PDB file of C-alpha atoms in Angstrom:
ATOM      1  CA  UNK A  18     144.262  81.811  47.539  1.00 46.00           C
ATOM      2  CA  UNK A  19     142.329  84.495  45.697  1.00 52.00           C
ATOM      3  CA  UNK A  20     142.938  88.231  45.882  1.00 72.00           C
ATOM      4  CA  UNK A  21     140.429  90.537  47.561  1.00 80.00           C
ATOM      5  CA  UNK A  22     139.146  91.482  44.084  1.00 78.00           C
ATOM      6  CA  UNK A  23     138.797  87.798  43.257  1.00 78.00           C
ATOM      7  CA  UNK A  24     136.723  87.218  46.386  1.00 82.00           C
ATOM      8  CA  UNK A  25     134.541  90.225  45.561  1.00 79.00           C
ATOM      9  CA  UNK A  26     133.946  89.001  42.007  1.00 80.00           C
ATOM     10  CA  UNK A  27     133.196  85.502  43.273  1.00 78.00           C
ATOM     11  CA  UNK A  28     130.364  86.753  45.483  1.00 82.00           C
ATOM     12  CA  UNK A  29     129.158  89.382  43.016  1.00 75.00           C
ATOM     13  CA  UNK A  30     128.631  86.641  40.459  1.00 77.00           C
ATOM     14  CA  UNK A  31     127.410  83.833  42.718  1.00 73.00           C
ATOM     15  CA  UNK A  32     125.452  85.249  45.671  1.00 75.00           C
ATOM     16  CA  UNK A  33     122.084  85.042  43.898  1.00 76.00           C
ATOM     17  CA  UNK A  34     122.766  81.450  42.853  1.00 71.00           C
ATOM     18  CA  UNK A  35     123.949  80.475  46.332  1.00 67.00           C
ATOM     19  CA  UNK A  36     120.763  81.866  47.874  1.00 73.00           C
ATOM     20  CA  UNK A  37     118.499  80.309  45.260  1.00 69.00           C
ATOM     21  CA  UNK A  38     120.040  76.851  44.984  1.00 60.00           C
ATOM     22  CA  UNK A  39     122.044  76.526  48.188  1.00 55.00           C
ATOM     23  CA  UNK A  40     119.016  76.531  50.450  1.00 51.00           C
ATOM     24  CA  UNK A  41     119.823  79.928  51.952  1.00 50.00           C
ATOM     25  CA  UNK A  42     117.013  82.096  50.589  1.00 54.00           C
ATOM     26  CA  UNK A  43     114.642  81.610  53.524  1.00 57.00           C
ATOM     27  CA  UNK A  44     117.343  82.399  56.093  1.00 57.00           C
ATOM     28  CA  UNK A  45     119.152  84.978  53.895  1.00 66.00           C
ATOM     29  CA  UNK A  46     122.350  83.073  54.612  1.00 66.00           C
ATOM     30  CA  UNK A  47     124.961  81.089  52.732  1.00 73.00           C
ATOM     31  CA  UNK A  48     126.576  79.553  55.804  1.00 79.00           C
ATOM     32  CA  UNK A  49     126.445  76.110  57.458  1.00 89.00           C
ATOM     33  CA  UNK A  50     123.319  74.471  58.790  1.00 93.00           C
ATOM     34  CA  UNK A  51     123.546  73.680  62.514  1.00 96.00           C
ATOM     35  CA  UNK A  52     121.153  70.911  63.528  1.00 96.00           C
ATOM     36  CA  UNK A  53     120.885  71.548  67.248  1.00 97.00           C
ATOM     37  CA  UNK A  54     118.218  69.731  69.308  1.00 96.00           C
ATOM     38  CA  UNK A  55     114.766  70.997  68.368  1.00 96.00           C
ATOM     39  CA  UNK A  56     115.767  72.217  64.898  1.00 96.00           C
ATOM     40  CA  UNK A  57     113.231  70.975  62.338  1.00 95.00           C
ATOM     41  CA  UNK A  58     113.956  72.737  59.032  1.00 92.00           C
ATOM     42  CA  UNK A  59     116.970  73.750  56.980  1.00 88.00           C
ATOM     43  CA  UNK A  60     116.047  77.427  57.395  1.00 88.00           C
ATOM     44  CA  UNK A  61     116.039  77.023  61.185  1.00 92.00           C
ATOM     45  CA  UNK A  62     119.376  75.196  60.968  1.00 94.00           C
ATOM     46  CA  UNK A  63     120.929  78.024  58.946  1.00 91.00           C
ATOM     47  CA  UNK A  64     119.655  80.646  61.380  1.00 93.00           C
ATOM     48  CA  UNK A  65     120.739  78.789  64.524  1.00 96.00           C
ATOM     49  CA  UNK A  66     124.178  80.412  64.422  1.00 96.00           C
ATOM     50  CA  UNK A  67     122.452  83.809  64.714  1.00 96.00           C
ATOM     51  CA  UNK A  68     120.756  82.636  67.894  1.00 96.00           C
ATOM     52  CA  UNK A  69     124.110  81.578  69.341  1.00 98.00           C
ATOM     53  CA  UNK A  70     125.576  84.974  68.498  1.00 98.00           C
ATOM     54  CA  UNK A  71     122.605  86.831  69.965  1.00 98.00           C
ATOM     55  CA  UNK A  72     122.803  84.824  73.200  1.00 98.00           C
ATOM     56  CA  UNK A  73     126.503  85.620  73.562  1.00 97.00           C
ATOM     57  CA  UNK A  74     125.959  89.324  72.876  1.00 97.00           C
ATOM     58  CA  UNK A  75     123.014  89.569  75.260  1.00 97.00           C
ATOM     59  CA  UNK A  76     125.035  87.969  78.055  1.00 96.00           C
ATOM     60  CA  UNK A  77     127.532  90.844  77.843  1.00 94.00           C
ATOM     61  CA  UNK A  78     125.540  93.741  76.382  1.00 94.00           C
ATOM     62  CA  UNK A  79     121.806  93.410  77.036  1.00 91.00           C
ATOM     63  CA  UNK A  80     119.514  96.154  75.854  1.00 91.00           C
ATOM     64  CA  UNK A  81     120.659  98.127  72.833  1.00 95.00           C
ATOM     65  CA  UNK A  82     124.065  96.947  71.604  1.00 97.00           C
ATOM     66  CA  UNK A  83     125.857  98.299  68.565  1.00 97.00           C
ATOM     67  CA  UNK A  84     127.041  95.364  66.454  1.00 98.00           C
ATOM     68  CA  UNK A  85     129.476  95.181  63.528  1.00 97.00           C
ATOM     69  CA  UNK A  86     129.354  92.146  61.229  1.00 97.00           C
ATOM     70  CA  UNK A  87     132.691  91.675  59.446  1.00 96.00           C
ATOM     71  CA  UNK A  88     131.871  89.885  56.194  1.00 93.00           C
ATOM     72  CA  UNK A  89     128.097  90.188  56.501  1.00 93.00           C
ATOM     73  CA  UNK A  90     126.908  88.751  53.190  1.00 90.00           C
ATOM     74  CA  UNK A  91     123.402  90.012  52.397  1.00 91.00           C
ATOM     75  CA  UNK A  92     122.781  90.842  56.058  1.00 90.00           C
ATOM     76  CA  UNK A  93     120.825  87.829  57.258  1.00 92.00           C
ATOM     77  CA  UNK A  94     122.624  87.817  60.606  1.00 94.00           C
ATOM     78  CA  UNK A  95     122.157  91.572  60.973  1.00 95.00           C
ATOM     79  CA  UNK A  96     118.411  91.262  60.425  1.00 94.00           C
ATOM     80  CA  UNK A  97     118.080  88.467  62.977  1.00 94.00           C
ATOM     81  CA  UNK A  98     120.098  90.455  65.519  1.00 96.00           C
ATOM     82  CA  UNK A  99     117.999  93.556  64.823  1.00 95.00           C
ATOM     83  CA  UNK A 100     114.889  91.528  65.652  1.00 93.00           C
ATOM     84  CA  UNK A 101     116.484  90.229  68.864  1.00 95.00           C
ATOM     85  CA  UNK A 102     117.634  93.727  69.918  1.00 96.00           C
ATOM     86  CA  UNK A 103     114.871  96.155  68.836  1.00 95.00           C
ATOM     87  CA  UNK A 104     116.805  99.167  70.123  1.00 95.00           C
ATOM     88  CA  UNK A 105     120.208  98.060  68.841  1.00 96.00           C
ATOM     89  CA  UNK A 106     122.086  99.340  65.807  1.00 96.00           C
ATOM     90  CA  UNK A 107     123.538  96.910  63.309  1.00 97.00           C
ATOM     91  CA  UNK A 108     126.312  97.497  60.780  1.00 97.00           C
ATOM     92  CA  UNK A 109     127.816  95.059  58.313  1.00 96.00           C
ATOM     93  CA  UNK A 110     130.633  95.244  55.791  1.00 96.00           C
ATOM     94  CA  UNK A 111     131.158  93.143  52.660  1.00 94.00           C
ATOM     95  CA  UNK A 112     133.471  93.254  49.654  1.00 91.00           C
ATOM     96  CA  UNK A 113     130.610  92.395  47.296  1.00 91.00           C
ATOM     97  CA  UNK A 114     128.610  95.268  45.803  1.00 91.00           C
ATOM     98  CA  UNK A 115     125.878  92.806  44.883  1.00 92.00           C
ATOM     99  CA  UNK A 116     125.571  91.777  48.524  1.00 93.00           C
ATOM    100  CA  UNK A 117     125.442  95.444  49.566  1.00 93.00           C
ATOM    101  CA  UNK A 118     122.556  96.105  47.170  1.00 93.00           C
ATOM    102  CA  UNK A 119     120.636  93.026  48.298  1.00 92.00           C
ATOM    103  CA  UNK A 120     121.314  93.706  51.967  1.00 92.00           C
ATOM    104  CA  UNK A 121     120.036  97.271  51.792  1.00 93.00           C
ATOM    105  CA  UNK A 122     116.938  96.204  49.868  1.00 93.00           C
ATOM    106  CA  UNK A 123     116.162  93.520  52.439  1.00 91.00           C
ATOM    107  CA  UNK A 124     116.633  95.869  55.398  1.00 93.00           C
ATOM    108  CA  UNK A 125     114.424  98.536  53.791  1.00 94.00           C
ATOM    109  CA  UNK A 126     111.745  95.964  52.998  1.00 93.00           C
ATOM    110  CA  UNK A 127     111.583  95.070  56.701  1.00 92.00           C
ATOM    111  CA  UNK A 128     111.538  98.695  57.829  1.00 93.00           C
ATOM    112  CA  UNK A 129     115.002  98.316  59.353  1.00 93.00           C
ATOM    113  CA  UNK A 130     117.019 100.479  56.991  1.00 90.00           C
ATOM    114  CA  UNK A 131     117.702 103.211  59.579  1.00 90.00           C
ATOM    115  CA  UNK A 132     119.307 100.915  62.155  1.00 92.00           C
ATOM    116  CA  UNK A 133     120.535  97.992  60.043  1.00 95.00           C
ATOM    117  CA  UNK A 134     123.053  99.037  57.375  1.00 94.00           C
ATOM    118  CA  UNK A 135     125.228  97.061  54.985  1.00 95.00           C
ATOM    119  CA  UNK A 136     128.392  98.922  53.918  1.00 95.00           C
ATOM    120  CA  UNK A 137     130.727  98.254  51.011  1.00 95.00           C
ATOM    121  CA  UNK A 138     134.271  97.803  52.247  1.00 94.00           C
ATOM    122  CA  UNK A 139     137.142  95.542  53.246  1.00 94.00           C
ATOM    123  CA  UNK A 140     137.479  94.186  56.776  1.00 93.00           C
ATOM    124  CA  UNK A 141     141.238  93.942  56.326  1.00 92.00           C
ATOM    125  CA  UNK A 142     141.476  97.745  56.281  1.00 90.00           C
ATOM    126  CA  UNK A 143     141.786  99.807  59.500  1.00 84.00           C
ATOM    127  CA  UNK A 144     138.711 101.738  58.326  1.00 87.00           C
ATOM    128  CA  UNK A 145     136.697  98.977  56.620  1.00 90.00           C
ATOM    129  CA  UNK A 146     134.301 101.540  55.122  1.00 91.00           C
ATOM    130  CA  UNK A 147     134.369 105.367  55.290  1.00 90.00           C
ATOM    131  CA  UNK A 148     131.092 105.479  57.235  1.00 90.00           C
ATOM    132  CA  UNK A 149     132.575 103.189  59.898  1.00 91.00           C
ATOM    133  CA  UNK A 150     135.692 105.260  60.647  1.00 87.00           C
ATOM    134  CA  UNK A 151     134.346 106.433  64.013  1.00 89.00           C
ATOM    135  CA  UNK A 152     132.276 103.369  64.875  1.00 92.00           C
ATOM    136  CA  UNK A 153     132.788 101.825  68.308  1.00 94.00           C
ATOM    137  CA  UNK A 154     130.791  98.603  68.530  1.00 96.00           C
ATOM    138  CA  UNK A 155     129.887  96.658  71.641  1.00 97.00           C
ATOM    139  CA  UNK A 156     130.213  93.424  69.683  1.00 98.00           C
ATOM    140  CA  UNK A 157     131.798  92.275  66.468  1.00 98.00           C
ATOM    141  CA  UNK A 158     130.582  89.136  64.733  1.00 98.00           C
ATOM    142  CA  UNK A 159     131.971  87.223  61.774  1.00 97.00           C
ATOM    143  CA  UNK A 160     130.381  84.117  60.278  1.00 96.00           C
ATOM    144  CA  UNK A 161     132.463  82.190  57.748  1.00 94.00           C
ATOM    145  CA  UNK A 162     134.387  85.307  56.751  1.00 93.00           C
ATOM    146  CA  UNK A 163     137.718  85.040  58.600  1.00 96.00           C
ATOM    147  CA  UNK A 164     138.601  82.116  56.329  1.00 94.00           C
ATOM    148  CA  UNK A 165     138.370  84.514  53.359  1.00 90.00           C
ATOM    149  CA  UNK A 166     140.932  86.892  54.854  1.00 92.00           C
ATOM    150  CA  UNK A 167     144.132  87.223  52.896  1.00 90.00           C
ATOM    151  CA  UNK A 168     145.695  88.625  56.061  1.00 94.00           C
ATOM    152  CA  UNK A 169     144.092  87.232  59.207  1.00 95.00           C
ATOM    153  CA  UNK A 170     146.229  89.534  61.351  1.00 96.00           C
ATOM    154  CA  UNK A 171     144.647  92.537  59.624  1.00 95.00           C
ATOM    155  CA  UNK A 172     141.189  91.114  60.282  1.00 96.00           C
ATOM    156  CA  UNK A 173     141.858  90.990  64.019  1.00 97.00           C
ATOM    157  CA  UNK A 174     143.469  94.436  64.079  1.00 96.00           C
ATOM    158  CA  UNK A 175     140.422  95.925  62.367  1.00 95.00           C
ATOM    159  CA  UNK A 176     138.062  94.163  64.757  1.00 96.00           C
ATOM    160  CA  UNK A 177     139.985  95.372  67.803  1.00 96.00           C
ATOM    161  CA  UNK A 178     140.042  98.950  66.506  1.00 94.00           C
ATOM    162  CA  UNK A 179     136.278  99.000  65.984  1.00 95.00           C
ATOM    163  CA  UNK A 180     135.331  97.547  69.400  1.00 96.00           C
ATOM    164  CA  UNK A 181     134.335  99.703  72.342  1.00 93.00           C
ATOM    165  CA  UNK A 182     136.249  99.547  75.611  1.00 86.00           C
ATOM    166  CA  UNK A 183     135.594  98.091  78.065  1.00 85.00           C
ATOM    167  CA  UNK A 184     133.999  94.678  77.436  1.00 87.00           C
ATOM    168  CA  UNK A 185     134.037  94.766  73.648  1.00 94.00           C
ATOM    169  CA  UNK A 186     133.602  91.227  72.359  1.00 97.00           C
ATOM    170  CA  UNK A 187     134.382  89.555  69.019  1.00 98.00           C
ATOM    171  CA  UNK A 188     132.511  86.377  68.045  1.00 98.00           C
ATOM    172  CA  UNK A 189     134.004  84.373  65.165  1.00 98.00           C
ATOM    173  CA  UNK A 190     132.180  81.357  63.721  1.00 98.00           C
ATOM    174  CA  UNK A 191     134.117  79.638  60.972  1.00 97.00           C
ATOM    175  CA  UNK A 192     135.910  76.615  59.568  1.00 97.00           C
ATOM    176  CA  UNK A 193     139.251  75.927  61.243  1.00 98.00           C
ATOM    177  CA  UNK A 194     142.015  73.392  60.845  1.00 98.00           C
ATOM    178  CA  UNK A 195     141.524  70.700  63.468  1.00 97.00           C
ATOM    179  CA  UNK A 196     145.308  70.358  63.679  1.00 95.00           C
ATOM    180  CA  UNK A 197     148.252  72.524  62.703  1.00 95.00           C
ATOM    181  CA  UNK A 198     149.085  72.351  58.997  1.00 93.00           C
ATOM    182  CA  UNK A 199     152.517  70.859  59.729  1.00 94.00           C
ATOM    183  CA  UNK A 200     150.767  67.885  61.345  1.00 96.00           C
ATOM    184  CA  UNK A 201     148.624  67.027  58.303  1.00 96.00           C
ATOM    185  CA  UNK A 202     149.321  64.137  55.946  1.00 97.00           C
ATOM    186  CA  UNK A 203     149.704  64.783  52.170  1.00 97.00           C
ATOM    187  CA  UNK A 204     146.173  63.541  51.486  1.00 96.00           C
ATOM    188  CA  UNK A 205     144.839  65.909  54.144  1.00 97.00           C
ATOM    189  CA  UNK A 206     146.806  68.821  52.688  1.00 97.00           C
ATOM    190  CA  UNK A 207     145.155  68.106  49.326  1.00 95.00           C
ATOM    191  CA  UNK A 208     141.766  68.556  50.996  1.00 96.00           C
ATOM    192  CA  UNK A 209     142.948  71.906  52.389  1.00 96.00           C
ATOM    193  CA  UNK A 210     144.162  72.925  48.922  1.00 95.00           C
ATOM    194  CA  UNK A 211     140.885  71.989  47.206  1.00 95.00           C
ATOM    195  CA  UNK A 212     138.785  73.657  49.895  1.00 96.00           C
ATOM    196  CA  UNK A 213     140.717  76.926  49.866  1.00 95.00           C
ATOM    197  CA  UNK A 214     141.020  77.097  46.060  1.00 93.00           C
ATOM    198  CA  UNK A 215     137.417  76.133  45.360  1.00 92.00           C
ATOM    199  CA  UNK A 216     135.912  78.585  47.832  1.00 90.00           C
ATOM    200  CA  UNK A 217     138.451  81.418  47.344  1.00 88.00           C
ATOM    201  CA  UNK A 218     139.697  81.230  50.915  1.00 92.00           C
ATOM    202  CA  UNK A 219     142.816  82.628  52.501  1.00 88.00           C
ATOM    203  CA  UNK A 220     145.076  80.533  54.698  1.00 78.00           C
ATOM    204  CA  UNK A 221     142.909  78.531  57.102  1.00 92.00           C
ATOM    205  CA  UNK A 222     143.720  78.984  60.766  1.00 95.00           C
ATOM    206  CA  UNK A 223     143.738  76.537  63.625  1.00 97.00           C
ATOM    207  CA  UNK A 224     142.042  77.827  66.795  1.00 97.00           C
ATOM    208  CA  UNK A 225     145.481  78.107  68.384  1.00 97.00           C
ATOM    209  CA  UNK A 226     146.832  80.033  65.404  1.00 96.00           C
ATOM    210  CA  UNK A 227     143.834  82.355  65.378  1.00 97.00           C
ATOM    211  CA  UNK A 228     144.212  82.974  69.103  1.00 98.00           C
ATOM    212  CA  UNK A 229     147.877  83.913  68.632  1.00 97.00           C
ATOM    213  CA  UNK A 230     147.068  86.409  65.866  1.00 97.00           C
ATOM    214  CA  UNK A 231     144.200  87.862  67.887  1.00 97.00           C
ATOM    215  CA  UNK A 232     146.449  88.285  70.934  1.00 97.00           C
ATOM    216  CA  UNK A 233     148.824  90.419  68.864  1.00 97.00           C
ATOM    217  CA  UNK A 234     145.858  92.731  68.187  1.00 96.00           C
ATOM    218  CA  UNK A 235     144.881  92.914  71.873  1.00 96.00           C
ATOM    219  CA  UNK A 236     142.118  90.301  71.787  1.00 97.00           C
ATOM    220  CA  UNK A 237     142.096  87.398  74.240  1.00 97.00           C
ATOM    221  CA  UNK A 238     140.422  84.073  73.423  1.00 98.00           C
ATOM    222  CA  UNK A 239     138.020  83.429  76.307  1.00 97.00           C
ATOM    223  CA  UNK A 240     135.842  80.665  74.861  1.00 98.00           C
ATOM    224  CA  UNK A 241     136.184  78.020  72.140  1.00 98.00           C
ATOM    225  CA  UNK A 242     133.016  76.116  71.289  1.00 98.00           C
ATOM    226  CA  UNK A 243     133.066  73.166  68.891  1.00 98.00           C
ATOM    227  CA  UNK A 244     129.968  73.248  66.669  1.00 98.00           C
ATOM    228  CA  UNK A 245     131.140  70.466  64.339  1.00 98.00           C
ATOM    229  CA  UNK A 246     128.816  67.811  65.853  1.00 97.00           C
ATOM    230  CA  UNK A 247     125.828  69.942  64.779  1.00 97.00           C
ATOM    231  CA  UNK A 248     126.736  69.698  61.080  1.00 95.00           C
ATOM    232  CA  UNK A 249     125.139  66.946  58.992  1.00 92.00           C
ATOM    233  CA  UNK A 250     127.406  65.387  56.384  1.00 88.00           C
ATOM    234  CA  UNK A 251     126.415  62.900  53.718  1.00 80.00           C
ATOM    235  CA  UNK A 252     123.150  64.483  52.595  1.00 79.00           C
ATOM    236  CA  UNK A 253     121.914  63.316  49.157  1.00 80.00           C
ATOM    237  CA  UNK A 254     123.218  66.497  47.533  1.00 80.00           C
ATOM    238  CA  UNK A 255     126.612  65.974  49.191  1.00 82.00           C
ATOM    239  CA  UNK A 256     126.785  62.391  47.918  1.00 84.00           C
ATOM    240  CA  UNK A 257     126.003  63.525  44.380  1.00 86.00           C
ATOM    241  CA  UNK A 258     128.727  66.166  44.528  1.00 87.00           C
ATOM    242  CA  UNK A 259     131.168  63.634  45.971  1.00 87.00           C
ATOM    243  CA  UNK A 260     130.692  61.511  42.854  1.00 88.00           C
ATOM    244  CA  UNK A 261     131.646  64.261  40.390  1.00 91.00           C
ATOM    245  CA  UNK A 262     133.912  66.693  42.277  1.00 89.00           C
ATOM    246  CA  UNK A 263     137.119  64.616  41.937  1.00 89.00           C
ATOM    247  CA  UNK A 264     136.690  64.598  38.145  1.00 89.00           C
ATOM    248  CA  UNK A 265     136.179  68.369  38.093  1.00 91.00           C
ATOM    249  CA  UNK A 266     139.336  68.782  40.167  1.00 89.00           C
ATOM    250  CA  UNK A 267     141.310  66.476  37.870  1.00 88.00           C
ATOM    251  CA  UNK A 268     140.177  68.529  34.860  1.00 89.00           C
ATOM    252  CA  UNK A 269     141.472  71.710  36.494  1.00 89.00           C
ATOM    253  CA  UNK A 270     138.056  73.384  36.724  1.00 91.00           C
ATOM    254  CA  UNK A 271     138.555  74.798  40.204  1.00 90.00           C
ATOM    255  CA  UNK A 272     138.901  78.401  38.961  1.00 86.00           C
ATOM    256  CA  UNK A 273     135.431  78.302  37.394  1.00 86.00           C
ATOM    257  CA  UNK A 274     133.103  79.255  40.285  1.00 81.00           C
ATOM    258  CA  UNK A 275     130.354  76.731  39.504  1.00 83.00           C
ATOM    259  CA  UNK A 276     132.803  73.820  39.555  1.00 90.00           C
ATOM    260  CA  UNK A 277     135.076  75.313  42.196  1.00 89.00           C
ATOM    261  CA  UNK A 278     132.161  75.563  44.612  1.00 86.00           C
ATOM    262  CA  UNK A 279     131.522  71.824  44.269  1.00 91.00           C
ATOM    263  CA  UNK A 280     135.221  70.942  44.540  1.00 94.00           C
ATOM    264  CA  UNK A 281     135.593  73.052  47.670  1.00 93.00           C
ATOM    265  CA  UNK A 282     132.350  71.810  49.186  1.00 92.00           C
ATOM    266  CA  UNK A 283     133.322  68.187  48.667  1.00 94.00           C
ATOM    267  CA  UNK A 284     136.736  68.812  50.241  1.00 95.00           C
ATOM    268  CA  UNK A 285     135.043  70.446  53.233  1.00 95.00           C
ATOM    269  CA  UNK A 286     132.616  67.558  53.718  1.00 94.00           C
ATOM    270  CA  UNK A 287     135.399  64.998  53.401  1.00 95.00           C
ATOM    271  CA  UNK A 288     137.632  66.992  55.725  1.00 96.00           C
ATOM    272  CA  UNK A 289     134.935  67.220  58.393  1.00 96.00           C
ATOM    273  CA  UNK A 290     134.362  63.461  58.244  1.00 95.00           C
ATOM    274  CA  UNK A 291     138.098  62.774  58.476  1.00 96.00           C
ATOM    275  CA  UNK A 292     138.784  65.251  61.254  1.00 96.00           C
ATOM    276  CA  UNK A 293     140.785  67.713  59.156  1.00 98.00           C
ATOM    277  CA  UNK A 294     138.353  70.631  59.615  1.00 98.00           C
ATOM    278  CA  UNK A 295     136.315  71.787  62.596  1.00 97.00           C
ATOM    279  CA  UNK A 296     133.503  74.315  62.729  1.00 98.00           C
ATOM    280  CA  UNK A 297     133.920  76.447  65.833  1.00 98.00           C
ATOM    281  CA  UNK A 298     132.718  79.560  67.602  1.00 98.00           C
ATOM    282  CA  UNK A 299     135.586  81.523  69.137  1.00 98.00           C
ATOM    283  CA  UNK A 300     134.918  84.343  71.604  1.00 98.00           C
ATOM    284  CA  UNK A 301     137.501  87.086  72.043  1.00 98.00           C
ATOM    285  CA  UNK A 302     137.540  90.008  74.471  1.00 97.00           C
ATOM    286  CA  UNK A 303     139.632  93.168  74.421  1.00 92.00           C
ATOM    287  CA  UNK A 304     142.609  93.193  76.756  1.00 84.00           C
ATOM    288  CA  UNK A 305     144.713  96.018  78.140  1.00 65.00           C
ATOM    289  CA  UNK A 306     143.754  99.412  79.592  1.00 60.00           C
ATOM    290  CA  UNK A 307     140.432 101.062  78.898  1.00 58.00           C
TER     291      UNK A 307
END
């Protein structure tokens, strides 16, 4: 598991490459493609998660919600949500200064800079960025960022503190362990090790484990949606990486981002096929008194 500085350096150095060569430039996203019915292009598949988030937010907070994206990357989700909610205000936080610069440039280029802001900060801190100290959001979202948390409990505490009562909602879309770690075979644990090391992840959670940590922060799991069937595995690029990633791992190249990305990606693809990892959307709501 990498430190917070390690994660920041990883994305400072690799975000441009991920967008350029990972197929994310059109959607301004680095996350998974979801091939739901009617999806025709990779850009649409990458943006489908934003539609799912927007639908869930609109069901609870139609009109002009304030949204906080914990681990927002270059702000692709924020920009899509800003288009869906023309009177809403969008905030995102990322460890990567490069992502902050890109995110602000992209928002300004679309004329959204005044209501769509990317902040530099750490979502494991009670105040993830100085400008967000007083923020009370109607909805928090997090796409493939919880897995990067060194302290998942801190992630949930921060989210709970930044949500407005009543009816504040947290939507987490991420990779999860399909079973508890104690139930995994040695070969499956090696996939977890390669995935987490290659992609600079923290300790992966199971949905049950995440729900327990969230409950300690006053967040109740109210919906668990399995998105794994919408992911396509075995694309030509994935097959090419599968052929070389084991050699890179054997040579101990996992700490070099270029090779680590392939090692981790191959472990993820293999783990999805073998039922070690799931891709899920978890919905949490604040509990307790207003």
